[in-house]
Amino acid sequence: MSEKRHKGRFLTIFFSVICVLYVLPIVVILINSFKKKAYISKDPFSIPSEKTFIGFENYVNGIEKTQFLSSLFWSVFITVGSVVLIILCTSMCAWYIVRSDSKFCRVLYYVFVFSMIVPFQMVMFTLSKTADTLSLSTPWGIILVYLGFGAGLAVFMFSGFVKSVPVEIEEAAMIDGCSPIKTYFSIVFPILKPTCISVAILETMWIFNDYLLPYLVLDIRKYKTVPIAIQYLKGGYGSIDMGAMMAMLVLSIIPIIIFYLSLQKYIIKGVAAGAVKG
Amino acid sequence: MNRSVRKYFSIFLLPTFLAFILGFVIPFITGLYLSFCKFTTVRDAKFIGLSNYIKMFSDNTFLHSLWYTSLFTVFAVVTINVIAFSIALLLTRNIKGTNIFRTVFFMPNLIGGIVLGYIWQLIFNGILLYFDKTLTFSASYGFFGLLILLNWQQIGYMMIIYIAGISNIPPDVIEAAKIDGATNFQILKKVTIPMVMPSVTISVFLTLTNSFKLFDQNLALTAGEPSGKSEMLALNIYNTFYGRAGFEGVGQAKAVIFFIIVALVALLQLYFTRRKEVQA
């Protein structure tokens, strides 16, 4: 027994060391964000000295250069809008597909599943042209694009869950005179809550970090998202303002870490549940 | 029930259906068609048969990136899954601090590819500074750099999937094996691994498609430098489209082949790992 306890303690120490190493890259970025830009590439692993310390100047400079705050606003706006719309529309769609059980719906379901494995490069040109023609190059428009392109995974996950919900409760409600809409919102939707959380987390992780789709679809002179703003710092000819870059990397990680630590329990459970269903 | 539900087509199905037609079906079909055309916008497309496909295979950058991507995918799938599974095995043994470890390992997964790319660019260039080199010195630096980056990002996610799989194994199965005198290694090989095959299926599927379709991380870390030698398929297609005037058709043809490869590999993998799944 004591040998086992010994092993446990060894593993705890072992993983503690690995965890420290795991967060080290982020710590290095944080440290460098307070250095003068000329010293960052030259010596990234040293602690800022009096000579190299610059305070928050990189942050001020970077925020100005990239209009970071407006990018963050649009990123959050697009992510929240798309995720809410995806959850509402695709869960209704999935329920309809499973319950109406027509030939058309069965075919449609397979097209949704098929869309999950199609890489974005296959449709990037035609999708951005379609969005352009329909004047969807705004943060409001791109929400519809995300509903369309992100529907596959969401419909797939919701359908999987709806199939496991017994149909008798819904039938009873409808016999008692509930319309399908009322039945859906008062009975089905509350049962779907765990799947909603899984879908919401997966789609949030995708949309908030997505670079190419918004870059091609949005009118980027007016609207940038966080990944676009970061990539924009690289500028032409490969020259990078390293100071501003470090500061913006830190600023783009902070909201994610806050989001993660406050919803950590749901995120890990949601990912695990989503994977088991898939 | 079916019939009364069907009347509500326009409320339940129509919004998603229309968005899906616009956001996927139309772009997919026109994309397929345009791969047989010469075009700069959708309207001026002229049908030219298979010549985009012929041009594509005489394009050395495409064949190079196909090879580079395939090799990378093999390395990434093996390393990520082996490491994630090992961590999951150790973290399901009730050791102290498990929750903190899980939280830390999963965290990089939420950071976007562009941000990850620039984080690691600084780290790798900082280390290579001691050897007077940079990340873009050779394509193999970019290769292993990207491999470490992707491991750092995805191990946590796959670990969560494996932990879910391992904790789903009924304890009496393992108990029974122990009573029969099985060694730890035998239990792992004959009980644990077969029982977590559903998790293996999904993890391998995710790592396989993610690494094959990798774009953001590649763009931010090396952007294909030196001279396109560390360019993966997705980036190669993007550069053909938007970097070379007159090559839009070839770019679209490459995208079609890319799609076919991803679909075939994913389906084959699902078929083979699904066959290995067992019931308790």
mmCIF file of N, CA and C in Angstrom, chain B residues 69-180:
data_model
loop_
_atom_site.group_PDB
_atom_site.id
_atom_site.type_symbol
_atom_site.label_atom_id
_atom_site.label_comp_id
_atom_site.label_asym_id
_atom_site.label_seq_id
_atom_site.Cartn_x
_atom_site.Cartn_y
_atom_site.Cartn_z
ATOM 1 N N THR B 69 2.163 17.500 -46.009
ATOM 2 C CA THR B 69 0.957 17.403 -45.186
ATOM 3 C C THR B 69 0.713 15.969 -44.730
ATOM 4 N N SER B 70 0.890 15.005 -45.632
ATOM 5 C CA SER B 70 0.628 13.609 -45.274
ATOM 6 C C SER B 70 1.589 13.154 -44.188
ATOM 7 N N LEU B 71 2.873 13.488 -44.371
ATOM 8 C CA LEU B 71 3.872 13.098 -43.383
ATOM 9 C C LEU B 71 3.553 13.739 -42.032
ATOM 10 N N PHE B 72 3.201 15.029 -42.080
ATOM 11 C CA PHE B 72 2.877 15.738 -40.854
ATOM 12 C C PHE B 72 1.688 15.088 -40.155
ATOM 13 N N THR B 73 0.661 14.734 -40.936
ATOM 14 C CA THR B 73 -0.538 14.140 -40.353
ATOM 15 C C THR B 73 -0.208 12.832 -39.638
ATOM 16 N N VAL B 74 0.628 11.998 -40.255
ATOM 17 C CA VAL B 74 0.996 10.725 -39.627
ATOM 18 C C VAL B 74 1.690 10.997 -38.280
ATOM 19 N N PHE B 75 2.690 11.867 -38.294
ATOM 20 C CA PHE B 75 3.402 12.193 -37.051
ATOM 21 C C PHE B 75 2.440 12.757 -36.006
ATOM 22 N N ALA B 76 1.578 13.685 -36.422
ATOM 23 C CA ALA B 76 0.703 14.358 -35.469
ATOM 24 C C ALA B 76 -0.300 13.382 -34.864
ATOM 25 N N VAL B 77 -0.922 12.549 -35.699
ATOM 26 C CA VAL B 77 -1.939 11.627 -35.186
ATOM 27 C C VAL B 77 -1.316 10.675 -34.168
ATOM 28 N N VAL B 78 -0.139 10.130 -34.497
ATOM 29 C CA VAL B 78 0.496 9.175 -33.589
ATOM 30 C C VAL B 78 0.918 9.858 -32.291
ATOM 31 N N THR B 79 1.654 10.965 -32.379
ATOM 32 C CA THR B 79 2.156 11.576 -31.139
ATOM 33 C C THR B 79 1.003 12.071 -30.266
ATOM 34 N N ILE B 80 0.064 12.782 -30.850
ATOM 35 C CA ILE B 80 -1.013 13.353 -30.030
ATOM 36 C C ILE B 80 -1.800 12.251 -29.334
ATOM 37 N N ASN B 81 -2.163 11.209 -30.077
ATOM 38 C CA ASN B 81 -3.002 10.176 -29.469
ATOM 39 C C ASN B 81 -2.261 9.341 -28.438
ATOM 40 N N VAL B 82 -0.995 9.005 -28.713
ATOM 41 C CA VAL B 82 -0.234 8.219 -27.736
ATOM 42 C C VAL B 82 -0.041 9.011 -26.448
ATOM 43 N N ILE B 83 0.368 10.286 -26.584
ATOM 44 C CA ILE B 83 0.605 11.080 -25.381
ATOM 45 C C ILE B 83 -0.702 11.330 -24.631
ATOM 46 N N ALA B 84 -1.756 11.699 -25.373
ATOM 47 C CA ALA B 84 -3.030 11.992 -24.712
ATOM 48 C C ALA B 84 -3.563 10.757 -23.995
ATOM 49 N N PHE B 85 -3.432 9.589 -24.616
ATOM 50 C CA PHE B 85 -3.922 8.363 -23.987
ATOM 51 C C PHE B 85 -3.105 8.031 -22.744
ATOM 52 N N SER B 86 -1.789 8.202 -22.814
ATOM 53 C CA SER B 86 -0.966 7.913 -21.638
ATOM 54 C C SER B 86 -1.312 8.839 -20.485
ATOM 55 N N ILE B 87 -1.478 10.125 -20.780
ATOM 56 C CA ILE B 87 -1.839 11.061 -19.715
ATOM 57 C C ILE B 87 -3.193 10.676 -19.126
ATOM 58 N N ALA B 88 -4.146 10.329 -20.012
ATOM 59 C CA ALA B 88 -5.477 9.961 -19.535
ATOM 60 C C ALA B 88 -5.404 8.747 -18.613
ATOM 61 N N LEU B 89 -4.575 7.757 -18.963
ATOM 62 C CA LEU B 89 -4.416 6.567 -18.117
ATOM 63 C C LEU B 89 -3.919 6.954 -16.736
ATOM 64 N N LEU B 90 -2.905 7.830 -16.697
ATOM 65 C CA LEU B 90 -2.323 8.213 -15.411
ATOM 66 C C LEU B 90 -3.268 9.097 -14.604
ATOM 67 N N LEU B 91 -4.044 9.919 -15.300
ATOM 68 C CA LEU B 91 -4.918 10.845 -14.576
ATOM 69 C C LEU B 91 -6.223 10.200 -14.121
ATOM 70 N N THR B 92 -6.463 8.924 -14.474
ATOM 71 C CA THR B 92 -7.672 8.266 -13.969
ATOM 72 C C THR B 92 -7.328 7.367 -12.780
ATOM 73 N N ARG B 93 -6.179 7.628 -12.143
ATOM 74 C CA ARG B 93 -5.770 6.775 -11.020
ATOM 75 C C ARG B 93 -5.965 7.427 -9.672
ATOM 76 N N ASN B 94 -6.813 8.458 -9.644
ATOM 77 C CA ASN B 94 -7.083 9.131 -8.371
ATOM 78 C C ASN B 94 -5.862 9.753 -7.719
ATOM 79 N N ILE B 95 -4.986 10.358 -8.494
ATOM 80 C CA ILE B 95 -3.861 11.029 -7.846
ATOM 81 C C ILE B 95 -4.263 12.455 -7.478
ATOM 82 N N LYS B 96 -3.503 13.022 -6.543
ATOM 83 C CA LYS B 96 -3.829 14.366 -6.068
ATOM 84 C C LYS B 96 -3.614 15.400 -7.169
ATOM 85 N N GLY B 97 -4.531 16.354 -7.274
ATOM 86 C CA GLY B 97 -4.334 17.451 -8.219
ATOM 87 C C GLY B 97 -4.835 17.162 -9.622
ATOM 88 N N THR B 98 -5.531 16.012 -9.791
ATOM 89 C CA THR B 98 -6.003 15.635 -11.123
ATOM 90 C C THR B 98 -6.773 16.753 -11.817
ATOM 91 N N ASN B 99 -7.678 17.400 -11.057
ATOM 92 C CA ASN B 99 -8.504 18.426 -11.686
ATOM 93 C C ASN B 99 -7.696 19.597 -12.213
ATOM 94 N N ILE B 100 -6.698 20.007 -11.421
ATOM 95 C CA ILE B 100 -5.856 21.118 -11.873
ATOM 96 C C ILE B 100 -5.101 20.722 -13.128
ATOM 97 N N PHE B 101 -4.564 19.501 -13.136
ATOM 98 C CA PHE B 101 -3.801 19.050 -14.299
ATOM 99 C C PHE B 101 -4.678 19.047 -15.550
ATOM 100 N N ARG B 102 -5.890 18.502 -15.406
ATOM 101 C CA ARG B 102 -6.806 18.488 -16.543
ATOM 102 C C ARG B 102 -7.062 19.888 -17.066
ATOM 103 N N THR B 103 -7.345 20.802 -16.138
ATOM 104 C CA THR B 103 -7.641 22.175 -16.522
ATOM 105 C C THR B 103 -6.494 22.784 -17.315
ATOM 106 N N VAL B 104 -5.265 22.566 -16.819
ATOM 107 C CA VAL B 104 -4.102 23.165 -17.481
ATOM 108 C C VAL B 104 -3.893 22.549 -18.859
ATOM 109 N N PHE B 105 -3.971 21.218 -18.944
ATOM 110 C CA PHE B 105 -3.709 20.570 -20.226
ATOM 111 C C PHE B 105 -4.729 20.964 -21.290
ATOM 112 N N PHE B 106 -5.959 21.205 -20.877
ATOM 113 C CA PHE B 106 -6.989 21.510 -21.857
ATOM 114 C C PHE B 106 -6.917 22.949 -22.361
ATOM 115 N N MET B 107 -6.366 23.825 -21.528
ATOM 116 C CA MET B 107 -6.454 25.262 -21.809
ATOM 117 C C MET B 107 -5.979 25.709 -23.197
ATOM 118 N N PRO B 108 -4.800 25.232 -23.692
ATOM 119 C CA PRO B 108 -4.337 25.753 -24.985
ATOM 120 C C PRO B 108 -5.317 25.512 -26.121
ATOM 121 N N ASN B 109 -6.206 24.535 -25.928
ATOM 122 C CA ASN B 109 -7.151 24.202 -26.969
ATOM 123 C C ASN B 109 -8.087 25.337 -27.318
ATOM 124 N N LEU B 110 -8.314 26.230 -26.347
ATOM 125 C CA LEU B 110 -9.262 27.308 -26.592
ATOM 126 C C LEU B 110 -8.618 28.481 -27.308
ATOM 127 N N ILE B 111 -7.290 28.463 -27.405
ATOM 128 C CA ILE B 111 -6.605 29.579 -28.056
ATOM 129 C C ILE B 111 -6.582 29.336 -29.557
ATOM 130 N N GLY B 112 -6.851 30.382 -30.321
ATOM 131 C CA GLY B 112 -6.957 30.228 -31.770
ATOM 132 C C GLY B 112 -5.626 29.977 -32.452
ATOM 133 N N GLY B 113 -5.695 29.408 -33.652
ATOM 134 C CA GLY B 113 -4.510 29.011 -34.392
ATOM 135 C C GLY B 113 -3.555 30.146 -34.696
ATOM 136 N N ILE B 114 -4.089 31.314 -35.048
ATOM 137 C CA ILE B 114 -3.226 32.452 -35.377
ATOM 138 C C ILE B 114 -2.414 32.858 -34.150
ATOM 139 N N VAL B 115 -3.099 32.988 -33.006
ATOM 140 C CA VAL B 115 -2.429 33.381 -31.769
ATOM 141 C C VAL B 115 -1.379 32.339 -31.378
ATOM 142 N N LEU B 116 -1.753 31.058 -31.463
ATOM 143 C CA LEU B 116 -0.804 29.983 -31.146
ATOM 144 C C LEU B 116 0.440 30.066 -32.004
ATOM 145 N N GLY B 117 0.234 30.327 -33.281
ATOM 146 C CA GLY B 117 1.351 30.392 -34.217
ATOM 147 C C GLY B 117 2.353 31.441 -33.807
ATOM 148 N N TYR B 118 1.878 32.620 -33.437
ATOM 149 C CA TYR B 118 2.811 33.687 -33.066
ATOM 150 C C TYR B 118 3.456 33.448 -31.707
ATOM 151 N N ILE B 119 2.723 32.811 -30.787
ATOM 152 C CA ILE B 119 3.333 32.468 -29.500
ATOM 153 C C ILE B 119 4.542 31.569 -29.723
ATOM 154 N N TRP B 120 4.339 30.517 -30.494
ATOM 155 C CA TRP B 120 5.422 29.539 -30.675
ATOM 156 C C TRP B 120 6.519 30.044 -31.585
ATOM 157 N N GLN B 121 6.161 30.950 -32.480
ATOM 158 C CA GLN B 121 7.203 31.540 -33.310
ATOM 159 C C GLN B 121 8.258 32.213 -32.434
ATOM 160 N N LEU B 122 7.792 32.978 -31.429
ATOM 161 C CA LEU B 122 8.738 33.644 -30.529
ATOM 162 C C LEU B 122 9.576 32.633 -29.763
ATOM 163 N N ILE B 123 8.903 31.582 -29.222
ATOM 164 C CA ILE B 123 9.614 30.585 -28.428
ATOM 165 C C ILE B 123 10.674 29.872 -29.272
ATOM 166 N N PHE B 124 10.282 29.375 -30.443
ATOM 167 C CA PHE B 124 11.232 28.616 -31.273
ATOM 168 C C PHE B 124 12.374 29.493 -31.748
ATOM 169 N N ASN B 125 12.039 30.705 -32.205
ATOM 170 C CA ASN B 125 13.113 31.586 -32.660
ATOM 171 C C ASN B 125 14.050 31.931 -31.517
ATOM 172 N N GLY B 126 13.492 32.062 -30.304
ATOM 173 C CA GLY B 126 14.323 32.344 -29.137
ATOM 174 C C GLY B 126 15.284 31.205 -28.850
ATOM 175 N N ILE B 127 14.786 29.959 -28.969
ATOM 176 C CA ILE B 127 15.668 28.814 -28.714
ATOM 177 C C ILE B 127 16.708 28.689 -29.822
ATOM 178 N N LEU B 128 16.257 28.831 -31.070
ATOM 179 C CA LEU B 128 17.173 28.662 -32.202
ATOM 180 C C LEU B 128 18.230 29.763 -32.262
ATOM 181 N N LEU B 129 17.953 30.866 -31.558
ATOM 182 C CA LEU B 129 18.913 31.972 -31.486
ATOM 183 C C LEU B 129 20.261 31.491 -30.957
ATOM 184 N N TYR B 130 20.205 30.527 -30.012
ATOM 185 C CA TYR B 130 21.447 30.014 -29.426
ATOM 186 C C TYR B 130 22.270 29.241 -30.452
ATOM 187 N N PHE B 131 21.606 28.824 -31.542
ATOM 188 C CA PHE B 131 22.331 28.090 -32.587
ATOM 189 C C PHE B 131 22.482 28.942 -33.846
ATOM 190 N N ASP B 132 22.199 30.246 -33.697
ATOM 191 C CA ASP B 132 22.322 31.167 -34.824
ATOM 192 C C ASP B 132 21.441 30.804 -36.003
ATOM 193 N N LYS B 133 20.250 30.279 -35.722
ATOM 194 C CA LYS B 133 19.354 29.935 -36.813
ATOM 195 C C LYS B 133 17.982 30.540 -36.530
ATOM 196 N N THR B 134 17.068 30.487 -37.503
ATOM 197 C CA THR B 134 15.674 30.852 -37.244
ATOM 198 C C THR B 134 14.776 29.722 -37.714
ATOM 199 N N LEU B 135 13.496 29.871 -37.365
ATOM 200 C CA LEU B 135 12.517 28.838 -37.676
ATOM 201 C C LEU B 135 12.376 28.624 -39.176
ATOM 202 N N THR B 136 12.619 29.661 -39.952
ATOM 203 C CA THR B 136 12.440 29.534 -41.399
ATOM 204 C C THR B 136 13.748 29.135 -42.083
ATOM 205 N N PHE B 137 14.720 28.641 -41.295
ATOM 206 C CA PHE B 137 15.999 28.230 -41.877
ATOM 207 C C PHE B 137 15.803 27.002 -42.767
ATOM 208 N N SER B 138 14.997 26.042 -42.290
ATOM 209 C CA SER B 138 14.737 24.876 -43.139
ATOM 210 C C SER B 138 13.327 24.360 -42.886
ATOM 211 N N ALA B 139 12.793 23.630 -43.856
ATOM 212 C CA ALA B 139 11.404 23.175 -43.757
ATOM 213 C C ALA B 139 11.219 22.187 -42.617
ATOM 214 N N SER B 140 12.314 21.477 -42.222
ATOM 215 C CA SER B 140 12.129 20.504 -41.151
ATOM 216 C C SER B 140 11.973 21.215 -39.799
ATOM 217 N N TYR B 141 12.548 22.405 -39.648
ATOM 218 C CA TYR B 141 12.289 23.166 -38.418
ATOM 219 C C TYR B 141 10.806 23.514 -38.333
ATOM 220 N N GLY B 142 10.275 23.986 -39.468
ATOM 221 C CA GLY B 142 8.863 24.318 -39.507
ATOM 222 C C GLY B 142 8.003 23.104 -39.212
ATOM 223 N N PHE B 143 8.443 21.946 -39.708
ATOM 224 C CA PHE B 143 7.715 20.701 -39.526
ATOM 225 C C PHE B 143 7.613 20.342 -38.045
ATOM 226 N N PHE B 144 8.777 20.271 -37.373
ATOM 227 C CA PHE B 144 8.751 19.879 -35.968
ATOM 228 C C PHE B 144 8.188 20.977 -35.083
ATOM 229 N N GLY B 145 8.376 22.227 -35.499
ATOM 230 C CA GLY B 145 7.760 23.328 -34.772
ATOM 231 C C GLY B 145 6.253 23.195 -34.756
ATOM 232 N N LEU B 146 5.705 22.937 -35.942
ATOM 233 C CA LEU B 146 4.262 22.801 -36.068
ATOM 234 C C LEU B 146 3.761 21.574 -35.305
ATOM 235 N N LEU B 147 4.598 20.526 -35.308
ATOM 236 C CA LEU B 147 4.222 19.303 -34.602
ATOM 237 C C LEU B 147 4.123 19.558 -33.093
ATOM 238 N N ILE B 148 5.119 20.262 -32.539
ATOM 239 C CA ILE B 148 5.081 20.586 -31.113
ATOM 240 C C ILE B 148 3.892 21.476 -30.816
ATOM 241 N N LEU B 149 3.679 22.469 -31.672
ATOM 242 C CA LEU B 149 2.549 23.382 -31.486
ATOM 243 C C LEU B 149 1.228 22.612 -31.441
ATOM 244 N N LEU B 150 1.027 21.735 -32.403
ATOM 245 C CA LEU B 150 -0.250 21.028 -32.494
ATOM 246 C C LEU B 150 -0.422 20.062 -31.320
ATOM 247 N N ASN B 151 0.683 19.442 -30.889
ATOM 248 C CA ASN B 151 0.619 18.597 -29.708
ATOM 249 C C ASN B 151 0.182 19.408 -28.505
ATOM 250 N N TRP B 152 0.800 20.568 -28.333
ATOM 251 C CA TRP B 152 0.484 21.435 -27.198
ATOM 252 C C TRP B 152 -0.990 21.822 -27.228
ATOM 253 N N GLN B 153 -1.500 22.082 -28.436
ATOM 254 C CA GLN B 153 -2.886 22.524 -28.537
ATOM 255 C C GLN B 153 -3.878 21.389 -28.314
ATOM 256 N N GLN B 154 -3.605 20.211 -28.889
ATOM 257 C CA GLN B 154 -4.672 19.219 -28.965
ATOM 258 C C GLN B 154 -4.588 18.064 -27.970
ATOM 259 N N ILE B 155 -3.446 17.901 -27.307
ATOM 260 C CA ILE B 155 -3.343 16.804 -26.346
ATOM 261 C C ILE B 155 -4.453 16.898 -25.300
ATOM 262 N N GLY B 156 -4.711 18.102 -24.807
ATOM 263 C CA GLY B 156 -5.705 18.277 -23.755
ATOM 264 C C GLY B 156 -7.083 17.827 -24.183
ATOM 265 N N TYR B 157 -7.461 18.186 -25.392
ATOM 266 C CA TYR B 157 -8.782 17.833 -25.909
ATOM 267 C C TYR B 157 -8.930 16.311 -26.014
ATOM 268 N N MET B 158 -7.908 15.681 -26.625
ATOM 269 C CA MET B 158 -7.982 14.230 -26.799
ATOM 270 C C MET B 158 -7.926 13.524 -25.442
ATOM 271 N N MET B 159 -7.142 14.105 -24.502
ATOM 272 C CA MET B 159 -7.077 13.550 -23.153
ATOM 273 C C MET B 159 -8.472 13.489 -22.520
ATOM 274 N N ILE B 160 -9.252 14.578 -22.691
ATOM 275 C CA ILE B 160 -10.606 14.610 -22.131
ATOM 276 C C ILE B 160 -11.449 13.480 -22.734
ATOM 277 N N ILE B 161 -11.318 13.284 -24.046
ATOM 278 C CA ILE B 161 -12.088 12.227 -24.700
ATOM 279 C C ILE B 161 -11.676 10.846 -24.165
ATOM 280 N N TYR B 162 -10.352 10.625 -24.012
ATOM 281 C CA TYR B 162 -9.886 9.339 -23.493
ATOM 282 C C TYR B 162 -10.286 9.144 -22.031
ATOM 283 N N ILE B 163 -10.238 10.223 -21.242
ATOM 284 C CA ILE B 163 -10.642 10.082 -19.840
ATOM 285 C C ILE B 163 -12.114 9.660 -19.771
ATOM 286 N N ALA B 164 -12.956 10.287 -20.625
ATOM 287 C CA ALA B 164 -14.372 9.908 -20.650
ATOM 288 C C ALA B 164 -14.519 8.426 -21.007
ATOM 289 N N GLY B 165 -13.721 7.978 -21.964
ATOM 290 C CA GLY B 165 -13.785 6.576 -22.370
ATOM 291 C C GLY B 165 -13.335 5.640 -21.274
ATOM 292 N N ILE B 166 -12.220 5.983 -20.623
ATOM 293 C CA ILE B 166 -11.670 5.101 -19.580
ATOM 294 C C ILE B 166 -12.607 5.035 -18.376
ATOM 295 N N SER B 167 -13.203 6.183 -18.005
ATOM 296 C CA SER B 167 -14.080 6.114 -16.822
ATOM 297 C C SER B 167 -15.409 5.430 -17.131
ATOM 298 N N ASN B 168 -15.686 5.191 -18.420
ATOM 299 C CA ASN B 168 -16.898 4.448 -18.761
ATOM 300 C C ASN B 168 -16.723 2.935 -18.664
ATOM 301 N N ILE B 169 -15.463 2.474 -18.503
ATOM 302 C CA ILE B 169 -15.251 1.032 -18.404
ATOM 303 C C ILE B 169 -15.793 0.555 -17.062
ATOM 304 N N PRO B 170 -16.685 -0.449 -17.066
ATOM 305 C CA PRO B 170 -17.216 -0.922 -15.785
ATOM 306 C C PRO B 170 -16.088 -1.502 -14.929
ATOM 307 N N PRO B 171 -15.990 -1.107 -13.648
ATOM 308 C CA PRO B 171 -14.870 -1.546 -12.809
ATOM 309 C C PRO B 171 -14.823 -3.066 -12.647
ATOM 310 N N ASP B 172 -15.979 -3.735 -12.721
ATOM 311 C CA ASP B 172 -15.954 -5.187 -12.482
ATOM 312 C C ASP B 172 -15.230 -5.952 -13.585
ATOM 313 N N VAL B 173 -15.163 -5.361 -14.784
ATOM 314 C CA VAL B 173 -14.440 -6.032 -15.863
ATOM 315 C C VAL B 173 -12.950 -6.106 -15.517
ATOM 316 N N ILE B 174 -12.431 -4.980 -15.018
ATOM 317 C CA ILE B 174 -11.015 -4.923 -14.654
ATOM 318 C C ILE B 174 -10.759 -5.790 -13.422
ATOM 319 N N GLU B 175 -11.702 -5.726 -12.476
ATOM 320 C CA GLU B 175 -11.627 -6.561 -11.262
ATOM 321 C C GLU B 175 -11.509 -8.040 -11.640
ATOM 322 N N ALA B 176 -12.380 -8.449 -12.584
ATOM 323 C CA ALA B 176 -12.402 -9.850 -13.011
ATOM 324 C C ALA B 176 -11.061 -10.246 -13.620
ATOM 325 N N ALA B 177 -10.507 -9.343 -14.438
ATOM 326 C CA ALA B 177 -9.222 -9.640 -15.071
ATOM 327 C C ALA B 177 -8.141 -9.805 -14.016
ATOM 328 N N LYS B 178 -8.198 -8.960 -12.962
ATOM 329 C CA LYS B 178 -7.197 -9.031 -11.901
ATOM 330 C C LYS B 178 -7.295 -10.352 -11.156
ATOM 331 N N ILE B 179 -8.539 -10.763 -10.875
ATOM 332 C CA ILE B 179 -8.736 -12.017 -10.151
ATOM 333 C C ILE B 179 -8.203 -13.188 -10.971
ATOM 334 N N ASP B 180 -8.375 -13.090 -12.293
ATOM 335 C CA ASP B 180 -7.839 -14.133 -13.167
ATOM 336 C C ASP B 180 -6.330 -14.081 -13.292
#
